[in-house]
PDB file of C-alpha atoms in Angstrom:
ATOM      1  CA  MET A   1      -0.035  -0.237  -0.092  1.00 84.00           C
ATOM      2  CA  ASP A   2       0.935   3.683  -0.544  1.00 90.00           C
ATOM      3  CA  ASP A   3       0.846   5.864   2.208  1.00 88.00           C
ATOM      4  CA  ALA A   4      -0.025   8.880  -0.317  1.00 91.00           C
ATOM      5  CA  ALA A   5      -2.407   7.030  -2.260  1.00 91.00           C
ATOM      6  CA  SER A   6      -6.521   7.353  -1.613  1.00 88.00           C
ATOM      7  CA  TYR A   7      -8.305   3.663  -1.270  1.00 88.00           C
ATOM      8  CA  THR A   8     -11.777   2.896  -1.205  1.00 90.00           C
ATOM      9  CA  ILE A   9     -13.196   0.531   1.096  1.00 89.00           C
ATOM     10  CA  VAL A  10     -16.448  -1.133   2.159  1.00 88.00           C
ATOM     11  CA  VAL A  11     -17.208  -1.814   5.972  1.00 88.00           C
ATOM     12  CA  ASN A  12     -20.226  -2.185   7.900  1.00 86.00           C
ATOM     13  CA  ASP A  13     -21.669   0.938  10.106  1.00 85.00           C
ATOM     14  CA  PHE A  14     -20.459  -0.754  13.205  1.00 88.00           C
ATOM     15  CA  MET A  15     -16.552  -0.281  12.105  1.00 89.00           C
ATOM     16  CA  ALA A  16     -17.383   2.870  10.000  1.00 88.00           C
ATOM     17  CA  THR A  17     -18.625   4.595  13.123  1.00 89.00           C
ATOM     18  CA  GLY A  18     -15.453   3.805  15.354  1.00 92.00           C
ATOM     19  CA  GLY A  19     -16.779   0.355  16.967  1.00 90.00           C
ATOM     20  CA  ASP A  20     -14.476  -1.190  19.492  1.00 88.00           C
ATOM     21  CA  GLY A  21     -12.561   1.867  19.672  1.00 92.00           C
ATOM     22  CA  TYR A  22     -11.041   1.383  15.741  1.00 87.00           C
ATOM     23  CA  THR A  23     -11.639   5.129  14.968  1.00 90.00           C
ATOM     24  CA  VAL A  24      -9.305   5.186  11.853  1.00 90.00           C
ATOM     25  CA  LEU A  25     -12.214   4.868   9.560  1.00 89.00           C
ATOM     26  CA  THR A  26     -13.899   7.814  11.052  1.00 90.00           C
ATOM     27  CA  LYS A  27     -11.440   9.879   9.740  1.00 88.00           C
ATOM     28  CA  GLY A  28     -12.341   8.802   5.864  1.00 85.00           C
ATOM     29  CA  THR A  29     -13.570  11.461   3.141  1.00 86.00           C
ATOM     30  CA  ASN A  30     -16.067  11.160   0.871  1.00 86.00           C
ATOM     31  CA  ARG A  31     -17.893   9.118   3.132  1.00 84.00           C
ATOM     32  CA  GLU A  32     -20.994   7.142   1.635  1.00 84.00           C
ATOM     33  CA  ALA A  33     -23.792   5.726   3.342  1.00 82.00           C
ATOM     34  CA  GLY A  34     -25.769   2.776   2.239  1.00 81.00           C
ATOM     35  CA  PRO A  35     -28.723   0.747   3.675  1.00 80.00           C
ATOM     36  CA  VAL A  36     -28.392   0.239   7.615  1.00 83.00           C
ATOM     37  CA  ASP A  37     -26.793  -3.240   8.276  1.00 84.00           C
ATOM     38  CA  LEU A  38     -30.236  -4.561   9.708  1.00 87.00           C
ATOM     39  CA  ASP A  39     -32.425  -3.159   6.907  1.00 89.00           C
ATOM     40  CA  ALA A  40     -30.320  -4.727   4.508  1.00 88.00           C
ATOM     41  CA  THR A  41     -30.267  -8.170   6.333  1.00 89.00           C
ATOM     42  CA  ILE A  42     -34.121  -8.124   6.648  1.00 92.00           C
ATOM     43  CA  ALA A  43     -34.529  -7.129   3.041  1.00 92.00           C
ATOM     44  CA  TYR A  44     -32.122 -10.156   1.796  1.00 91.00           C
ATOM     45  CA  ILE A  45     -34.100 -12.636   3.947  1.00 90.00           C
ATOM     46  CA  LYS A  46     -37.400 -11.635   2.643  1.00 92.00           C
ATOM     47  CA  ALA A  47     -36.117 -11.674  -0.991  1.00 93.00           C
ATOM     48  CA  LYS A  48     -34.310 -14.999  -0.537  1.00 88.00           C
ATOM     49  CA  PHE A  49     -37.219 -16.627   1.599  1.00 88.00           C
ATOM     50  CA  ALA A  50     -40.226 -15.081  -0.592  1.00 90.00           C
ATOM     51  CA  SER A  51     -41.903 -17.990  -1.408  1.00 86.00           C
ATOM     52  CA  GLY A  52     -42.341 -18.645   2.264  1.00 84.00           C
ATOM     53  CA  SER A  53     -40.318 -21.866   2.432  1.00 82.00           C
ATOM     54  CA  ILE A  54     -37.589 -22.057   4.991  1.00 80.00           C
ATOM     55  CA  THR A  55     -35.418 -25.207   5.454  1.00 81.00           C
ATOM     56  CA  ALA A  56     -32.936 -26.026   8.199  1.00 83.00           C
ATOM     57  CA  LYS A  57     -31.019 -28.853   8.767  1.00 84.00           C
ATOM     58  CA  ILE A  58     -28.072 -29.937  11.085  1.00 85.00           C
ATOM     59  CA  GLU A  59     -24.907 -28.896   9.855  1.00 86.00           C
ATOM     60  CA  GLY A  60     -22.425 -30.446  12.698  1.00 84.00           C
ATOM     61  CA  ARG A  61     -20.400 -26.976  13.104  1.00 86.00           C
ATOM     62  CA  PHE A  62     -20.827 -27.227  16.734  1.00 84.00           C
ATOM     63  CA  THR A  63     -18.645 -29.552  18.927  1.00 85.00           C
ATOM     64  CA  LYS A  64     -20.207 -30.232  22.736  1.00 86.00           C
ATOM     65  CA  VAL A  65     -17.227 -30.119  25.323  1.00 90.00           C
ATOM     66  CA  ASN A  66     -17.571 -31.085  28.939  1.00 83.00           C
TER      67      ASN A  66
END
């Protein structure tokens, strides 16, 4: 990366507003906000499952530890 160059990045709202104390992204210029994260997620789910059919299965991603 070139310190003198400008870069375009995409991050979620939490990071863009300095979430977890990571404030470097709040110093950006030409900031452009898109849809709120939750609204975008809701729109995706509504479109994905517009037929009303939602299926789920056990994927084995969790391991029980005693």
